[in-house]
Amino acid sequence: MPGLLRGVARTAVVAGTATAVSNRVSRRQQGRWAAQQQYQEPAPQPASYAEAPAPPSAPDMSGKIEQLKQLGELKEQGILTEAEFEDQKRKLLQG
């Protein structure tokens, strides 16, 4: 009987640790996506009739490349599915 209890206790510890790690990874991923959303969607600015619209600035390719690398790492770690990866990549490249 003590061997059975030891096995059950070990399983409970492993499962609890896995759950804690999984939750932490999920929270960190949500934080990263929220930060990317804020970066990609700037707050709308009030239109002024006296000012002409500014020409669009050149996209910051180094920033996009870095974000694509992060997406690839998340996919390799199994945090993102193939569909999620493709969706985020498409959004990044369009925006």
JSON list of C-alpha atoms in Angstrom, two decimals:
[
{"chain": "A", "resi": 1, "resn": "MET", "atom": "CA", "xyz": [0.00, 0.00, 0.00]},
{"chain": "A", "resi": 2, "resn": "PRO", "atom": "CA", "xyz": [2.78, 2.57, 0.73]},
{"chain": "A", "resi": 3, "resn": "GLY", "atom": "CA", "xyz": [4.11, 2.09, -2.83]},
{"chain": "A", "resi": 4, "resn": "LEU", "atom": "CA", "xyz": [0.68, 2.88, -4.24]},
{"chain": "A", "resi": 5, "resn": "LEU", "atom": "CA", "xyz": [0.37, 6.06, -2.15]},
{"chain": "A", "resi": 6, "resn": "ARG", "atom": "CA", "xyz": [3.85, 7.15, -3.20]},
{"chain": "A", "resi": 7, "resn": "GLY", "atom": "CA", "xyz": [2.89, 6.67, -6.87]},
{"chain": "A", "resi": 8, "resn": "VAL", "atom": "CA", "xyz": [-0.35, 8.60, -6.43]},
{"chain": "A", "resi": 9, "resn": "ALA", "atom": "CA", "xyz": [1.46, 11.42, -4.62]},
{"chain": "A", "resi": 10, "resn": "ARG", "atom": "CA", "xyz": [4.15, 11.62, -7.34]},
{"chain": "A", "resi": 11, "resn": "THR", "atom": "CA", "xyz": [1.48, 11.74, -10.04]},
{"chain": "A", "resi": 12, "resn": "ALA", "atom": "CA", "xyz": [-0.34, 14.53, -8.20]},
{"chain": "A", "resi": 13, "resn": "VAL", "atom": "CA", "xyz": [2.87, 16.56, -7.90]},
{"chain": "A", "resi": 14, "resn": "VAL", "atom": "CA", "xyz": [3.72, 16.09, -11.58]},
{"chain": "A", "resi": 15, "resn": "ALA", "atom": "CA", "xyz": [0.19, 16.99, -12.67]},
{"chain": "A", "resi": 16, "resn": "GLY", "atom": "CA", "xyz": [0.12, 20.05, -10.44]},
{"chain": "A", "resi": 17, "resn": "THR", "atom": "CA", "xyz": [3.48, 21.25, -11.74]},
{"chain": "A", "resi": 18, "resn": "ALA", "atom": "CA", "xyz": [2.41, 20.71, -15.34]},
{"chain": "A", "resi": 19, "resn": "THR", "atom": "CA", "xyz": [-0.79, 22.67, -14.75]},
{"chain": "A", "resi": 20, "resn": "ALA", "atom": "CA", "xyz": [1.07, 25.55, -13.11]},
{"chain": "A", "resi": 21, "resn": "VAL", "atom": "CA", "xyz": [3.59, 25.72, -15.97]},
{"chain": "A", "resi": 22, "resn": "SER", "atom": "CA", "xyz": [0.85, 25.52, -18.58]},
{"chain": "A", "resi": 23, "resn": "ASN", "atom": "CA", "xyz": [-1.11, 28.34, -16.93]},
{"chain": "A", "resi": 24, "resn": "ARG", "atom": "CA", "xyz": [1.99, 30.53, -16.71]},
{"chain": "A", "resi": 25, "resn": "VAL", "atom": "CA", "xyz": [2.79, 29.96, -20.39]},
{"chain": "A", "resi": 26, "resn": "SER", "atom": "CA", "xyz": [-0.79, 30.81, -21.32]},
{"chain": "A", "resi": 27, "resn": "ARG", "atom": "CA", "xyz": [-0.73, 34.04, -19.33]},
{"chain": "A", "resi": 28, "resn": "ARG", "atom": "CA", "xyz": [2.61, 35.04, -20.82]},
{"chain": "A", "resi": 29, "resn": "GLN", "atom": "CA", "xyz": [1.35, 34.29, -24.34]},
{"chain": "A", "resi": 30, "resn": "GLN", "atom": "CA", "xyz": [-1.80, 36.36, -23.76]},
{"chain": "A", "resi": 31, "resn": "GLY", "atom": "CA", "xyz": [0.34, 39.23, -22.52]},
{"chain": "A", "resi": 32, "resn": "ARG", "atom": "CA", "xyz": [2.50, 39.07, -25.63]},
{"chain": "A", "resi": 33, "resn": "TRP", "atom": "CA", "xyz": [-0.50, 39.03, -27.95]},
{"chain": "A", "resi": 34, "resn": "ALA", "atom": "CA", "xyz": [-2.04, 41.96, -26.08]},
{"chain": "A", "resi": 35, "resn": "ALA", "atom": "CA", "xyz": [1.21, 43.90, -26.44]},
{"chain": "A", "resi": 36, "resn": "GLN", "atom": "CA", "xyz": [1.32, 43.11, -30.16]},
{"chain": "A", "resi": 37, "resn": "GLN", "atom": "CA", "xyz": [-2.30, 44.19, -30.58]},
{"chain": "A", "resi": 38, "resn": "GLN", "atom": "CA", "xyz": [-1.52, 47.54, -28.95]},
{"chain": "A", "resi": 39, "resn": "TYR", "atom": "CA", "xyz": [1.55, 47.91, -31.15]},
{"chain": "A", "resi": 40, "resn": "GLN", "atom": "CA", "xyz": [-0.36, 47.03, -34.33]},
{"chain": "A", "resi": 41, "resn": "GLU", "atom": "CA", "xyz": [-3.51, 49.05, -33.60]},
{"chain": "A", "resi": 42, "resn": "PRO", "atom": "CA", "xyz": [-2.58, 52.61, -32.69]},
{"chain": "A", "resi": 43, "resn": "ALA", "atom": "CA", "xyz": [-5.28, 54.74, -31.09]},
{"chain": "A", "resi": 44, "resn": "PRO", "atom": "CA", "xyz": [-7.25, 56.79, -33.62]},
{"chain": "A", "resi": 45, "resn": "GLN", "atom": "CA", "xyz": [-6.31, 60.43, -33.66]},
{"chain": "A", "resi": 46, "resn": "PRO", "atom": "CA", "xyz": [-8.84, 63.21, -34.22]},
{"chain": "A", "resi": 47, "resn": "ALA", "atom": "CA", "xyz": [-8.89, 64.54, -37.75]},
{"chain": "A", "resi": 48, "resn": "SER", "atom": "CA", "xyz": [-7.93, 68.13, -38.25]},
{"chain": "A", "resi": 49, "resn": "TYR", "atom": "CA", "xyz": [-9.27, 69.93, -41.31]},
{"chain": "A", "resi": 50, "resn": "ALA", "atom": "CA", "xyz": [-6.35, 72.35, -41.34]},
{"chain": "A", "resi": 51, "resn": "GLU", "atom": "CA", "xyz": [-3.71, 69.61, -41.64]},
{"chain": "A", "resi": 52, "resn": "ALA", "atom": "CA", "xyz": [-3.13, 67.40, -44.64]},
{"chain": "A", "resi": 53, "resn": "PRO", "atom": "CA", "xyz": [-2.87, 63.68, -43.90]},
{"chain": "A", "resi": 54, "resn": "ALA", "atom": "CA", "xyz": [0.69, 62.52, -43.38]},
{"chain": "A", "resi": 55, "resn": "PRO", "atom": "CA", "xyz": [2.05, 60.04, -45.90]},
{"chain": "A", "resi": 56, "resn": "PRO", "atom": "CA", "xyz": [2.26, 56.49, -44.57]},
{"chain": "A", "resi": 57, "resn": "SER", "atom": "CA", "xyz": [5.66, 55.72, -43.09]},
{"chain": "A", "resi": 58, "resn": "ALA", "atom": "CA", "xyz": [7.77, 52.82, -44.29]},
{"chain": "A", "resi": 59, "resn": "PRO", "atom": "CA", "xyz": [7.05, 49.64, -42.35]},
{"chain": "A", "resi": 60, "resn": "ASP", "atom": "CA", "xyz": [9.61, 48.68, -39.74]},
{"chain": "A", "resi": 61, "resn": "MET", "atom": "CA", "xyz": [10.80, 45.41, -41.23]},
{"chain": "A", "resi": 62, "resn": "SER", "atom": "CA", "xyz": [13.21, 44.60, -38.42]},
{"chain": "A", "resi": 63, "resn": "GLY", "atom": "CA", "xyz": [10.31, 44.70, -35.94]},
{"chain": "A", "resi": 64, "resn": "LYS", "atom": "CA", "xyz": [8.20, 42.45, -38.15]},
{"chain": "A", "resi": 65, "resn": "ILE", "atom": "CA", "xyz": [11.06, 40.02, -38.60]},
{"chain": "A", "resi": 66, "resn": "GLU", "atom": "CA", "xyz": [11.54, 39.84, -34.84]},
{"chain": "A", "resi": 67, "resn": "GLN", "atom": "CA", "xyz": [7.81, 39.21, -34.32]},
{"chain": "A", "resi": 68, "resn": "LEU", "atom": "CA", "xyz": [7.86, 36.48, -36.99]},
{"chain": "A", "resi": 69, "resn": "LYS", "atom": "CA", "xyz": [10.77, 34.82, -35.19]},
{"chain": "A", "resi": 70, "resn": "GLN", "atom": "CA", "xyz": [8.79, 34.92, -31.93]},
{"chain": "A", "resi": 71, "resn": "LEU", "atom": "CA", "xyz": [5.78, 33.40, -33.66]},
{"chain": "A", "resi": 72, "resn": "GLY", "atom": "CA", "xyz": [7.99, 30.63, -35.06]},
{"chain": "A", "resi": 73, "resn": "GLU", "atom": "CA", "xyz": [9.42, 29.91, -31.63]},
{"chain": "A", "resi": 74, "resn": "LEU", "atom": "CA", "xyz": [5.94, 29.71, -30.09]},
{"chain": "A", "resi": 75, "resn": "LYS", "atom": "CA", "xyz": [4.89, 27.31, -32.85]},
{"chain": "A", "resi": 76, "resn": "GLU", "atom": "CA", "xyz": [7.98, 25.14, -32.34]},
{"chain": "A", "resi": 77, "resn": "GLN", "atom": "CA", "xyz": [7.29, 25.00, -28.60]},
{"chain": "A", "resi": 78, "resn": "GLY", "atom": "CA", "xyz": [3.77, 23.77, -29.31]},
{"chain": "A", "resi": 79, "resn": "ILE", "atom": "CA", "xyz": [2.14, 26.86, -27.83]},
{"chain": "A", "resi": 80, "resn": "LEU", "atom": "CA", "xyz": [0.63, 27.85, -31.18]},
{"chain": "A", "resi": 81, "resn": "THR", "atom": "CA", "xyz": [-1.12, 25.54, -33.60]},
{"chain": "A", "resi": 82, "resn": "GLU", "atom": "CA", "xyz": [-0.36, 25.72, -37.31]},
{"chain": "A", "resi": 83, "resn": "ALA", "atom": "CA", "xyz": [-3.63, 27.59, -37.93]},
{"chain": "A", "resi": 84, "resn": "GLU", "atom": "CA", "xyz": [-2.95, 30.12, -35.15]},
{"chain": "A", "resi": 85, "resn": "PHE", "atom": "CA", "xyz": [0.58, 30.64, -36.46]},
{"chain": "A", "resi": 86, "resn": "GLU", "atom": "CA", "xyz": [-0.63, 31.24, -40.02]},
{"chain": "A", "resi": 87, "resn": "ASP", "atom": "CA", "xyz": [-3.38, 33.60, -38.83]},
{"chain": "A", "resi": 88, "resn": "GLN", "atom": "CA", "xyz": [-1.00, 35.72, -36.74]},
{"chain": "A", "resi": 89, "resn": "LYS", "atom": "CA", "xyz": [1.61, 35.72, -39.50]},
{"chain": "A", "resi": 90, "resn": "ARG", "atom": "CA", "xyz": [-0.98, 36.94, -42.01]},
{"chain": "A", "resi": 91, "resn": "LYS", "atom": "CA", "xyz": [-2.12, 39.70, -39.65]},
{"chain": "A", "resi": 92, "resn": "LEU", "atom": "CA", "xyz": [1.46, 40.76, -39.01]},
{"chain": "A", "resi": 93, "resn": "LEU", "atom": "CA", "xyz": [2.38, 40.93, -42.68]},
{"chain": "A", "resi": 94, "resn": "GLN", "atom": "CA", "xyz": [-0.80, 42.77, -43.67]},
{"chain": "A", "resi": 95, "resn": "GLY", "atom": "CA", "xyz": [-0.55, 45.34, -40.89]}
]
